[in-house]
Amino acid sequence: MTGRVELTACLGIVLVAVCGLACAQPQVIGAPPEASNMKLVGTNDLQARSAYQPTIHHQGDRWIAYIGHHGGTDDIPDPLNPITGKAEPNGTSIVDVTDPAHPGYLRHIPGQEGKYEGGGAQMVRICDGKSLPKGDPDAVYMLRTFGSEAHEIWNVADPANPVLVTRLGGLKDTHKSFWECDTGIAFLVSGAPDWRTRRMTQVYDLSDPAHPEKIRDFGLPGQEPGATGAVPTELHGPISTGPQGNRVYFGYGTDKGGLLQIVDRDKLIHGPKQPTPDNLRYPEISRLAMSAFNGAHTTFPMPQMPIAEFAHDKDGNTRDIVMIVDEAIVNECGEPRQMVWFADVTVENRPMMISSYTVAEASGSFCERGGRFGSHSANESMAKVFYKKMAFIAFFNAGVRALDIRDPYHPHEVGYFIPSITASTDKRCVTVEGKDRCKVAIQTNNVETDERGYIYIVDRADTGLHILELTGAARAVAGLP
């Protein structure tokens, strides 16, 4: 009898080991978060607003999180702002995270009226006035989108009392812009009314935010006004290395037909500006076309990465790397897997993929949990605490994943954190045999880090902000005490 009991116990242990998270039940309110080498420091519910981009700014002796939001939902188009007592369209949340264990909500600035992608104020970037060549040295400027129709600049020197400075309107869409604080050059993802695509680039000089100067419109040949034939895939967002690096990395496509475009920044800004096919090609150095299955949400440059494996090689041990993150957009795995890719662009006219990463679906039965499963975005801070060592990837219902990228030819996961759902977490539905089947699951949407080593994740399904820190082996990878 004793032997049979021992055998049964052993089989149970084997079953747990094999099953792991794959046998996990759907998330339930009150259950603890799922974590490895990451732990929760603090939370804020963000007034139960669907969140997109967080940007963390060291502002005097404070740390302030500026968080963009999608529009509202069918059930709650305009959530209540407890500070004002009014229902407000989703816009921008401003949160004091100086003490990350007790983040304090300071202000909500309403965005465009509308639901889901049709409203809100998704993107936010911050520059100090003292950093901008012509800025007010006493100001702190917040560049944000205003739904689909405009870009706005606010003075948030007093983050609880922001003041509108400039509005660039008349657009048909906006999205993931980039702003150089040392030069003031901004690459604004816009929908110019006369262009043939929903999203392209408008380059502006915002060195004096009160007096913006447009430099040019830019996109792929075939997107420009008056073109004919097929329209190339739309822009998602750029990242610039500034005048020193003299490169802008553009990501096109969201979940299919992706494209990495490498552009000479100086030629883009100072080259011929009329949007003819030849002028649009002029600043381009090269392209890397991705599979029809995958897009390019984030194109994050990491030039001159030291590769220990190549230390004794003839041509040196550094490589120029771009991390490309796709965006999953369909619930319950109703599309090809969206992943993370690493491209070697050391030889710029011959960029090539060298590796990839995805969360193992069986590790959490993620296709069955509800909502989206797949990559969406990465942290974009280039602060030395994590840059070229670790990347943090928002993976929707698989939470945030911490990657060791010191060898980008062999990236590997060293930690993860999947927050618990709350009463505010919104459902996600798929249509099965003509009827909606809805489930509730975390939808970690975007992630950012700060110079102190904290990780900030926000949720698309209204669960709010979670502030995390590394533990164990992951902390050692980053070189943190």
Coordinates of N, CA and C in Angstrom, one line a residue, residues 47-272:
Q47 N -8.1 55.3 -12.8 CA -9.5 55.6 -12.9 C -10.2 54.6 -13.9
A48 N -9.6 53.4 -13.9 CA -10.2 52.3 -14.8 C -10.3 52.7 -16.3
R49 N -9.2 53.4 -16.7 CA -9.1 53.8 -18.1 C -8.2 52.9 -18.9
S50 N -8.5 52.5 -20.1 CA -7.7 51.7 -21.0 C -6.4 52.5 -21.3
A51 N -5.2 51.9 -21.0 CA -4.0 52.6 -21.1 C -3.1 52.2 -22.3
Y52 N -2.3 53.1 -22.8 CA -1.4 52.9 -23.8 C 0.0 53.2 -23.4
Q53 N 0.5 54.4 -23.7 CA 2.0 54.7 -23.5 C 2.2 55.3 -22.2
P54 N 3.1 54.7 -21.3 CA 3.6 55.4 -20.1 C 5.0 56.0 -20.4
T55 N 5.2 57.3 -19.9 CA 6.5 57.9 -20.0 C 6.8 58.4 -18.6
I56 N 8.0 58.0 -18.1 CA 8.4 58.4 -16.8 C 9.5 59.5 -16.8
H57 N 9.2 60.6 -16.1 CA 10.1 61.7 -16.2 C 10.6 62.1 -14.8
H58 N 11.9 62.3 -14.7 CA 12.5 62.8 -13.5 C 12.4 64.4 -13.5
Q59 N 11.5 64.9 -12.6 CA 11.1 66.3 -12.7 C 11.4 66.9 -11.3
G60 N 12.6 67.6 -11.3 CA 13.0 68.2 -10.0 C 13.4 67.1 -9.1
D61 N 12.8 67.1 -7.9 CA 13.0 66.0 -6.9 C 11.9 65.0 -7.0
R62 N 11.1 65.0 -8.0 CA 10.0 64.1 -8.2 C 10.1 63.2 -9.4
W63 N 9.5 62.1 -9.4 CA 9.3 61.2 -10.6 C 7.9 61.2 -11.0
I64 N 7.6 61.6 -12.2 CA 6.2 61.7 -12.7 C 5.9 60.8 -13.8
A65 N 4.9 60.0 -13.8 CA 4.4 59.1 -14.9 C 3.3 59.8 -15.7
Y66 N 3.6 60.0 -17.0 CA 2.5 60.5 -17.9 C 2.1 59.3 -18.7
I67 N 0.8 59.1 -18.7 CA 0.2 57.9 -19.3 C -0.9 58.2 -20.3
G68 N -0.7 57.8 -21.5 CA -1.7 58.0 -22.5 C -2.8 56.9 -22.5
H69 N -4.0 57.2 -23.0 CA -5.1 56.3 -22.9 C -5.8 56.2 -24.2
H70 N -6.3 55.0 -24.5 CA -7.3 54.7 -25.6 C -8.6 55.4 -25.2
G71 N -9.5 55.4 -26.2 CA -10.9 55.9 -25.9 C -11.6 55.0 -24.9
G72 N -12.8 55.3 -24.6 CA -13.6 54.6 -23.7 C -14.2 53.3 -24.3
T73 N -15.1 52.6 -23.6 CA -15.7 51.4 -24.0 C -17.2 51.6 -24.3
D74 N -17.8 50.6 -24.9 CA -19.2 50.7 -25.1 C -20.0 50.8 -23.8
D75 N -19.5 50.1 -22.8 CA -20.2 50.1 -21.5 C -20.0 51.4 -20.8
I76 N -18.7 51.9 -20.8 CA -18.4 53.2 -20.1 C -17.6 54.1 -21.1
P77 N -18.3 54.8 -21.9 CA -17.5 55.7 -22.9 C -16.7 56.8 -22.2
D78 N -17.2 57.3 -21.1 CA -16.5 58.4 -20.4 C -16.5 58.0 -18.9
P79 N -15.4 57.4 -18.4 CA -15.2 57.1 -17.0 C -15.3 58.3 -16.1
L80 N -15.7 58.0 -14.9 CA -15.7 59.0 -13.9 C -14.3 59.4 -13.4
N81 N -14.1 60.7 -13.3 CA -12.9 61.2 -12.7 C -13.2 61.6 -11.2
P82 N -12.8 60.8 -10.3 CA -13.1 61.1 -8.9 C -12.6 62.5 -8.4
I83 N -11.6 63.0 -9.0 CA -11.0 64.3 -8.6 C -12.0 65.4 -8.9
T84 N -12.6 65.4 -10.1 CA -13.5 66.4 -10.5 C -15.0 66.1 -10.3
G85 N -15.2 64.8 -10.1 CA -16.6 64.3 -10.0 C -17.4 64.3 -11.3
K86 N -16.6 64.4 -12.4 CA -17.3 64.4 -13.7 C -16.9 63.2 -14.6
A87 N -17.8 62.8 -15.4 CA -17.4 61.8 -16.5 C -16.6 62.5 -17.5
E88 N -15.4 61.9 -17.9 CA -14.5 62.5 -18.8 C -14.0 61.6 -19.9
P89 N -14.0 62.0 -21.1 CA -13.4 61.1 -22.2 C -11.9 60.8 -21.8
N90 N -11.5 59.6 -22.0 CA -10.1 59.1 -21.7 C -9.1 60.1 -22.4
G91 N -8.1 60.4 -21.7 CA -7.1 61.3 -22.2 C -5.7 60.9 -21.7
T92 N -5.1 61.7 -20.8 CA -3.8 61.6 -20.2 C -3.9 61.6 -18.7
S93 N -3.3 60.5 -18.1 CA -3.2 60.5 -16.6 C -1.8 60.9 -16.2
I94 N -1.8 61.7 -15.1 CA -0.5 62.2 -14.6 C -0.4 61.7 -13.1
V95 N 0.6 60.9 -12.9 CA 0.7 60.2 -11.6 C 2.1 60.4 -11.0
D96 N 2.2 60.8 -9.7 CA 3.4 61.0 -9.0 C 3.9 59.6 -8.5
V97 N 5.0 59.2 -9.1 CA 5.6 57.9 -8.7 C 6.9 58.0 -8.0
T98 N 7.1 59.1 -7.3 CA 8.3 59.4 -6.5 C 8.5 58.2 -5.5
D99 N 7.4 57.9 -4.8 CA 7.4 56.7 -4.0 C 6.6 55.7 -4.7
P100 N 7.3 54.7 -5.4 CA 6.7 53.8 -6.3 C 5.7 52.8 -5.5
A101 N 5.9 52.7 -4.2 CA 4.9 51.9 -3.5 C 3.6 52.6 -3.2
H102 N 3.6 53.9 -3.4 CA 2.4 54.6 -3.1 C 2.2 55.7 -4.2
P103 N 2.0 55.3 -5.4 CA 1.8 56.3 -6.5 C 0.6 57.2 -6.3
G104 N 0.7 58.5 -6.5 CA -0.4 59.4 -6.3 C -1.0 60.0 -7.6
Y105 N -2.2 59.8 -7.8 CA -2.9 60.3 -9.0 C -3.0 61.8 -8.9
L106 N -2.5 62.6 -9.8 CA -2.5 64.0 -9.8 C -3.5 64.7 -10.6
R107 N -3.7 64.2 -11.9 CA -4.5 64.9 -12.8 C -4.9 64.0 -14.0
H108 N -6.1 64.2 -14.5 CA -6.5 63.6 -15.8 C -6.8 64.8 -16.7
I109 N -6.2 64.7 -17.9 CA -6.5 65.7 -19.0 C -7.4 65.0 -20.0
P110 N -8.6 65.3 -20.2 CA -9.5 64.6 -21.1 C -8.9 64.7 -22.5
G111 N -9.2 63.6 -23.3 CA -8.8 63.5 -24.7 C -10.0 63.7 -25.6
Q112 N -9.8 63.2 -26.8 CA -10.9 63.3 -27.8 C -12.1 62.3 -27.4
E113 N -13.3 62.8 -27.5 CA -14.4 62.0 -27.3 C -14.4 60.8 -28.3
G114 N -14.7 59.6 -27.8 CA -14.7 58.5 -28.7 C -14.3 57.2 -28.0
K115 N -14.5 56.1 -28.6 CA -14.3 54.8 -28.0 C -13.2 54.0 -28.6
Y116 N -12.5 53.3 -27.8 CA -11.4 52.4 -28.3 C -10.4 53.2 -29.0
E117 N -10.0 52.8 -30.3 CA -9.0 53.5 -31.0 C -9.5 54.8 -31.6
G118 N -10.8 55.1 -31.5 CA -11.4 56.3 -32.0 C -11.4 57.5 -31.1
G119 N -10.8 57.4 -30.0 CA -10.8 58.5 -29.1 C -9.5 58.5 -28.2
G120 N -9.6 59.3 -27.1 CA -8.5 59.3 -26.1 C -7.3 60.1 -26.5
A121 N -6.1 59.8 -26.0 CA -4.9 60.5 -26.3 C -3.8 59.5 -26.0
Q122 N -3.5 58.6 -26.9 CA -2.7 57.4 -26.7 C -1.2 57.7 -26.4
M123 N -0.6 58.6 -27.1 CA 0.9 58.8 -27.1 C 1.3 60.0 -26.2
V124 N 2.4 59.8 -25.5 CA 2.9 61.0 -24.7 C 4.4 60.9 -24.7
R125 N 5.0 62.1 -24.9 CA 6.5 62.3 -24.7 C 6.7 63.5 -23.9
I126 N 7.9 63.6 -23.2 CA 8.2 64.7 -22.3 C 9.6 65.2 -22.6
C127 N 9.7 66.6 -22.7 CA 11.0 67.3 -22.8 C 11.0 68.4 -21.8
D128 N 12.1 68.6 -21.1 CA 12.3 69.8 -20.2 C 12.6 71.0 -21.1
G129 N 12.0 72.1 -20.7 CA 12.3 73.4 -21.5 C 13.7 73.8 -21.5
K130 N 14.4 73.4 -20.4 CA 15.9 73.8 -20.3 C 16.7 72.9 -21.3
S131 N 16.2 71.8 -21.7 CA 16.9 70.9 -22.7 C 16.6 71.4 -24.1
L132 N 15.4 71.9 -24.4 CA 15.1 72.3 -25.8 C 15.9 73.6 -26.1
P133 N 16.4 73.7 -27.4 CA 17.2 74.9 -27.7 C 16.5 76.2 -27.5
K134 N 15.2 76.3 -27.7 CA 14.4 77.6 -27.6 C 13.3 77.5 -26.6
G135 N 13.3 76.5 -25.7 CA 12.2 76.3 -24.8 C 12.3 77.3 -23.6
D136 N 11.2 77.4 -22.9 CA 11.2 78.2 -21.6 C 11.9 77.3 -20.6
P137 N 13.0 77.8 -20.0 CA 13.7 76.9 -19.1 C 13.0 76.5 -17.8
D138 N 11.9 77.3 -17.5 CA 11.1 76.9 -16.4 C 10.0 76.0 -16.7
A139 N 9.8 75.6 -18.0 CA 8.7 74.8 -18.4 C 9.1 73.3 -18.5
V140 N 8.2 72.4 -18.4 CA 8.3 71.0 -18.8 C 7.2 70.7 -19.8
Y141 N 7.6 70.3 -21.0 CA 6.6 70.1 -22.0 C 6.2 68.7 -22.3
M142 N 4.9 68.5 -22.4 CA 4.3 67.2 -22.7 C 3.7 67.3 -24.1
L143 N 4.2 66.4 -25.0 CA 3.7 66.3 -26.3 C 2.8 65.1 -26.3
R144 N 1.5 65.2 -26.7 CA 0.6 64.1 -26.7 C -0.3 64.2 -28.0
T145 N -0.8 63.0 -28.3 CA -1.8 63.0 -29.4 C -3.2 63.4 -28.8
F146 N -4.1 63.8 -29.6 CA -5.4 64.1 -29.2 C -6.3 63.3 -30.1
G147 N -6.6 62.1 -29.7 CA -7.4 61.2 -30.5 C -6.9 61.0 -31.9
S148 N -7.7 61.2 -32.9 CA -7.3 61.0 -34.3 C -7.0 62.4 -35.0
E149 N -7.3 63.5 -34.3 CA -7.4 64.8 -35.0 C -6.2 65.7 -34.7
A150 N -5.4 65.6 -33.7 CA -4.4 66.6 -33.4 C -3.2 66.1 -32.6
H151 N -2.2 66.9 -32.6 CA -1.1 66.7 -31.6 C -1.1 68.0 -30.7
E152 N -0.9 67.8 -29.4 CA -0.9 69.0 -28.5 C 0.4 69.0 -27.7
I153 N 0.8 70.2 -27.3 CA 1.9 70.4 -26.4 C 1.4 71.1 -25.1
W154 N 1.6 70.6 -24.0 CA 1.2 71.2 -22.7 C 2.4 71.5 -21.8
N155 N 2.3 72.5 -21.0 CA 3.3 72.8 -20.0 C 2.9 72.1 -18.7
V156 N 3.7 71.2 -18.3 CA 3.4 70.4 -17.1 C 4.4 70.6 -16.0
A157 N 5.0 71.8 -16.0 CA 5.9 72.2 -14.9 C 5.3 71.9 -13.6
D158 N 4.0 72.3 -13.4 CA 3.2 71.9 -12.3 C 2.3 70.8 -12.8
P159 N 2.7 69.5 -12.5 CA 2.0 68.4 -13.2 C 0.5 68.3 -12.8
A160 N 0.2 68.9 -11.7 CA -1.2 68.8 -11.2 C -2.1 69.9 -11.9
N161 N -1.4 70.9 -12.6 CA -2.1 72.0 -13.2 C -1.5 72.3 -14.6
P162 N -1.6 71.4 -15.5 CA -1.1 71.6 -16.9 C -1.8 72.7 -17.7
V163 N -1.0 73.3 -18.6 CA -1.5 74.4 -19.4 C -1.2 74.1 -20.8
L164 N -2.2 74.2 -21.7 CA -2.1 74.0 -23.1 C -1.2 75.1 -23.7
V165 N -0.2 74.7 -24.6 CA 0.7 75.6 -25.2 C 0.4 75.7 -26.7
T166 N 0.3 74.5 -27.4 CA 0.2 74.5 -28.8 C -0.7 73.3 -29.3
R167 N -1.4 73.6 -30.4 CA -2.2 72.5 -30.9 C -2.0 72.4 -32.4
L168 N -1.6 71.2 -32.9 CA -1.4 71.0 -34.4 C -2.6 70.1 -34.8
G169 N -3.6 70.7 -35.4 CA -4.8 70.0 -35.7 C -5.0 69.7 -37.2
G170 N -6.3 69.3 -37.5 CA -6.7 69.1 -38.9 C -6.2 67.8 -39.5
L171 N -6.0 66.8 -38.6 CA -5.5 65.5 -39.1 C -6.6 64.5 -39.1
K172 N -6.3 63.3 -39.7 CA -7.3 62.2 -39.8 C -6.9 61.0 -38.9
D173 N -5.6 61.1 -38.4 CA -5.2 60.1 -37.4 C -3.9 60.5 -36.8
T174 N -3.5 59.9 -35.7 CA -2.2 60.1 -35.0 C -1.8 58.8 -34.4
H175 N -0.5 58.7 -34.0 CA -0.2 57.6 -33.2 C 1.2 57.8 -32.5
K176 N 2.2 56.9 -32.7 CA 3.3 56.8 -31.8 C 4.5 57.6 -32.3
S177 N 4.5 58.9 -31.8 CA 5.5 59.9 -32.2 C 6.8 59.8 -31.4
F178 N 7.8 60.5 -31.9 CA 9.1 60.5 -31.2 C 9.6 62.0 -31.2
W179 N 10.2 62.4 -30.0 CA 10.6 63.8 -29.9 C 12.0 63.8 -29.3
E180 N 13.0 64.5 -30.0 CA 14.3 64.7 -29.6 C 14.4 65.9 -28.7
C181 N 14.7 65.7 -27.4 CA 14.7 66.8 -26.5 C 15.9 67.7 -26.6
D182 N 17.0 67.2 -27.1 CA 18.2 68.1 -27.3 C 18.2 68.9 -28.5
T183 N 17.4 68.5 -29.5 CA 17.3 69.3 -30.8 C 15.9 70.0 -30.9
G184 N 14.9 69.3 -30.4 CA 13.5 69.8 -30.6 C 12.9 69.2 -31.8
I185 N 13.6 68.4 -32.6 CA 13.0 67.8 -33.8 C 12.1 66.7 -33.4
A186 N 10.9 66.7 -33.9 CA 9.8 65.7 -33.6 C 9.4 65.0 -34.9
F187 N 9.2 63.7 -34.8 CA 8.7 62.9 -35.9 C 7.3 62.5 -35.5
L188 N 6.3 63.2 -36.0 CA 4.9 63.0 -35.5 C 4.2 62.1 -36.5
V189 N 3.7 61.0 -35.9 CA 2.9 60.1 -36.7 C 1.5 60.7 -36.8
S190 N 1.2 61.0 -38.1 CA 0.0 61.7 -38.4 C -0.8 61.1 -39.5
G191 N -2.0 61.6 -39.8 CA -2.8 61.3 -40.9 C -3.1 62.6 -41.7
A192 N -2.1 63.0 -42.5 CA -2.4 64.2 -43.3 C -3.6 64.0 -44.2
P193 N -4.5 64.9 -44.3 CA -5.7 64.7 -45.0 C -5.5 64.3 -46.5
D194 N -4.5 64.8 -47.2 CA -4.3 64.6 -48.6 C -3.4 63.4 -48.9
W195 N -2.9 62.7 -47.9 CA -2.1 61.5 -48.1 C -3.0 60.3 -48.2
R196 N -2.5 59.3 -48.9 CA -3.3 58.1 -49.2 C -3.3 57.0 -48.1
T197 N -2.6 57.3 -47.0 CA -2.5 56.3 -46.0 C -3.0 56.9 -44.7
R198 N -3.4 56.0 -43.8 CA -3.9 56.5 -42.5 C -2.9 57.2 -41.6
R199 N -1.6 56.6 -41.7 CA -0.6 57.1 -40.9 C 0.7 57.3 -41.7
M200 N 1.3 58.5 -41.5 CA 2.6 58.8 -42.2 C 3.4 59.7 -41.2
T201 N 4.5 60.3 -41.6 CA 5.3 61.1 -40.7 C 5.2 62.6 -41.1
Q202 N 5.0 63.4 -40.1 CA 5.2 64.9 -40.3 C 6.4 65.3 -39.4
V203 N 7.4 65.8 -40.0 CA 8.6 66.2 -39.3 C 8.5 67.7 -38.9
Y204 N 8.6 68.0 -37.6 CA 8.4 69.4 -37.1 C 9.7 69.8 -36.3
D205 N 10.0 71.0 -36.3 CA 10.9 71.6 -35.4 C 10.1 72.2 -34.2
L206 N 10.2 71.5 -33.0 CA 9.5 71.9 -31.8 C 10.5 72.4 -30.8
S207 N 11.6 72.9 -31.2 CA 12.6 73.5 -30.3 C 12.0 74.6 -29.5
D208 N 11.1 75.3 -30.1 CA 10.3 76.3 -29.3 C 8.8 75.9 -29.4
P209 N 8.4 75.2 -28.4 CA 7.0 74.5 -28.5 C 5.9 75.5 -28.7
A210 N 6.1 76.8 -28.3 CA 5.1 77.8 -28.5 C 5.0 78.2 -30.0
H211 N 6.0 77.9 -30.8 CA 6.1 78.3 -32.2 C 6.6 77.2 -33.0
P212 N 5.8 76.2 -33.2 CA 6.2 75.0 -34.0 C 6.5 75.4 -35.5
E213 N 7.5 74.7 -36.1 CA 7.8 75.0 -37.5 C 7.8 73.6 -38.2
K214 N 6.9 73.5 -39.2 CA 6.9 72.2 -40.0 C 8.1 72.2 -40.9
I215 N 8.7 71.0 -41.0 CA 9.8 70.8 -41.9 C 9.4 70.0 -43.1
R216 N 8.6 68.9 -43.0 CA 8.2 68.2 -44.2 C 7.3 67.1 -43.8
D217 N 6.6 66.5 -44.8 CA 5.8 65.3 -44.8 C 6.7 64.2 -45.3
F218 N 6.5 63.0 -44.8 CA 7.4 61.8 -45.2 C 6.6 60.5 -45.1
G219 N 6.9 59.6 -46.0 CA 6.3 58.3 -46.0 C 6.9 57.5 -47.1
L220 N 6.3 56.3 -47.3 CA 6.8 55.4 -48.4 C 6.2 55.9 -49.7
P221 N 7.0 55.8 -50.8 CA 6.5 56.1 -52.1 C 5.3 55.3 -52.4
G222 N 4.3 56.0 -52.9 CA 3.0 55.4 -53.2 C 1.9 55.8 -52.1
Q223 N 2.4 56.4 -51.0 CA 1.5 56.9 -50.0 C 1.2 58.4 -50.2
E224 N 2.0 59.1 -51.0 CA 1.9 60.5 -51.2 C 0.7 61.0 -52.0
P225 N 0.3 62.2 -51.8 CA -0.8 62.7 -52.6 C -0.6 62.6 -54.1
G226 N -1.6 62.1 -54.8 CA -1.6 62.0 -56.3 C -1.0 60.7 -56.8
A227 N -0.5 59.9 -55.9 CA 0.0 58.6 -56.3 C -1.1 57.6 -56.8
T228 N -0.7 56.6 -57.5 CA -1.7 55.7 -58.0 C -1.2 54.2 -57.6
G229 N -2.1 53.3 -57.8 CA -1.7 51.9 -57.5 C -1.9 51.5 -56.0
A230 N -1.3 50.4 -55.7 CA -1.4 49.9 -54.3 C -0.8 50.9 -53.3
V231 N -1.4 51.0 -52.1 CA -0.8 51.9 -51.1 C 0.0 51.0 -50.1
P232 N 1.3 51.4 -50.0 CA 2.2 50.6 -49.0 C 1.6 50.7 -47.6
T233 N 2.0 49.7 -46.8 CA 1.5 49.6 -45.4 C 1.8 50.8 -44.6
E234 N 0.9 51.1 -43.7 CA 1.0 52.4 -43.0 C 2.1 52.3 -41.9
L235 N 2.5 53.6 -41.5 CA 3.5 53.7 -40.4 C 2.9 53.4 -39.1
H236 N 3.7 52.8 -38.2 CA 3.4 52.7 -36.8 C 4.1 53.6 -35.9
G237 N 5.4 53.7 -36.1 CA 6.2 54.7 -35.3 C 7.7 54.7 -35.6
P238 N 8.4 55.8 -35.3 CA 9.8 55.9 -35.5 C 10.5 56.1 -34.2
I239 N 11.8 55.8 -34.2 CA 12.7 56.1 -33.1 C 14.0 56.7 -33.7
S240 N 14.4 57.8 -33.2 CA 15.6 58.5 -33.8 C 16.8 58.3 -32.8
T241 N 18.0 58.3 -33.4 CA 19.2 58.3 -32.6 C 19.8 59.7 -32.5
G242 N 19.1 60.7 -33.0 CA 19.6 62.1 -33.0 C 20.7 62.4 -33.9
P243 N 21.2 63.6 -33.9 CA 22.2 64.0 -34.8 C 23.5 63.2 -34.7
Q244 N 23.8 62.7 -33.5 CA 25.0 62.0 -33.3 C 25.0 60.6 -34.0
G245 N 23.9 59.9 -33.9 CA 23.7 58.6 -34.6 C 23.2 58.8 -36.0
N246 N 22.6 59.9 -36.3 CA 22.1 60.3 -37.6 C 21.3 59.2 -38.3
R247 N 20.4 58.5 -37.5 CA 19.6 57.5 -38.1 C 18.2 57.7 -37.5
V248 N 17.1 57.4 -38.3 CA 15.8 57.2 -37.8 C 15.3 55.8 -38.2
Y249 N 14.8 55.1 -37.3 CA 14.3 53.7 -37.6 C 12.8 53.7 -37.6
F250 N 12.2 53.5 -38.7 CA 10.7 53.5 -38.9 C 10.2 52.1 -38.9
G251 N 9.1 51.9 -38.2 CA 8.4 50.6 -38.2 C 7.1 50.7 -38.9
Y252 N 6.8 49.9 -39.9 CA 5.6 50.0 -40.7 C 4.8 48.6 -40.5
G253 N 3.5 48.7 -40.6 CA 2.7 47.5 -40.4 C 2.5 47.3 -38.9
T254 N 1.4 46.7 -38.6 CA 1.1 46.4 -37.2 C 1.3 44.9 -36.9
D255 N 0.4 44.1 -37.5 CA 0.5 42.6 -37.3 C 0.7 41.8 -38.6
K256 N 1.0 42.6 -39.7 CA 1.2 41.8 -40.9 C 2.0 42.8 -41.9
G257 N 2.7 42.2 -42.8 CA 3.5 42.9 -43.8 C 4.4 44.0 -43.3
G258 N 5.1 43.7 -42.2 CA 5.9 44.6 -41.5 C 7.1 45.1 -42.3
L259 N 7.7 46.2 -42.0 CA 8.8 46.8 -42.7 C 9.6 47.6 -41.7
L260 N 10.9 47.3 -41.6 CA 11.9 48.2 -40.9 C 12.5 49.1 -42.0
Q261 N 12.5 50.4 -41.8 CA 13.1 51.3 -42.8 C 14.2 52.1 -42.0
I262 N 15.4 52.1 -42.5 CA 16.5 52.8 -41.9 C 16.7 54.1 -42.8
V263 N 16.7 55.2 -42.1 CA 16.7 56.5 -42.8 C 17.8 57.4 -42.3
D264 N 18.5 58.1 -43.2 CA 19.5 59.1 -42.9 C 18.8 60.3 -42.3
R265 N 19.0 60.6 -41.0 CA 18.3 61.7 -40.4 C 18.6 63.0 -41.0
D266 N 19.8 63.3 -41.3 CA 20.2 64.6 -41.9 C 19.6 64.8 -43.3
K267 N 19.6 63.7 -44.1 CA 18.9 63.9 -45.4 C 17.4 64.0 -45.3
L268 N 16.8 63.4 -44.3 CA 15.4 63.5 -44.1 C 15.0 64.9 -43.7
I269 N 15.8 65.6 -42.8 CA 15.5 66.9 -42.4 C 15.9 68.0 -43.4
H270 N 17.0 67.8 -44.0 CA 17.6 68.9 -44.9 C 17.5 68.6 -46.4
G271 N 17.0 67.4 -46.7 CA 16.9 67.0 -48.1 C 15.7 67.7 -48.8
P272 N 15.5 67.4 -50.1 CA 14.3 68.0 -50.8 C 13.0 67.6 -50.2

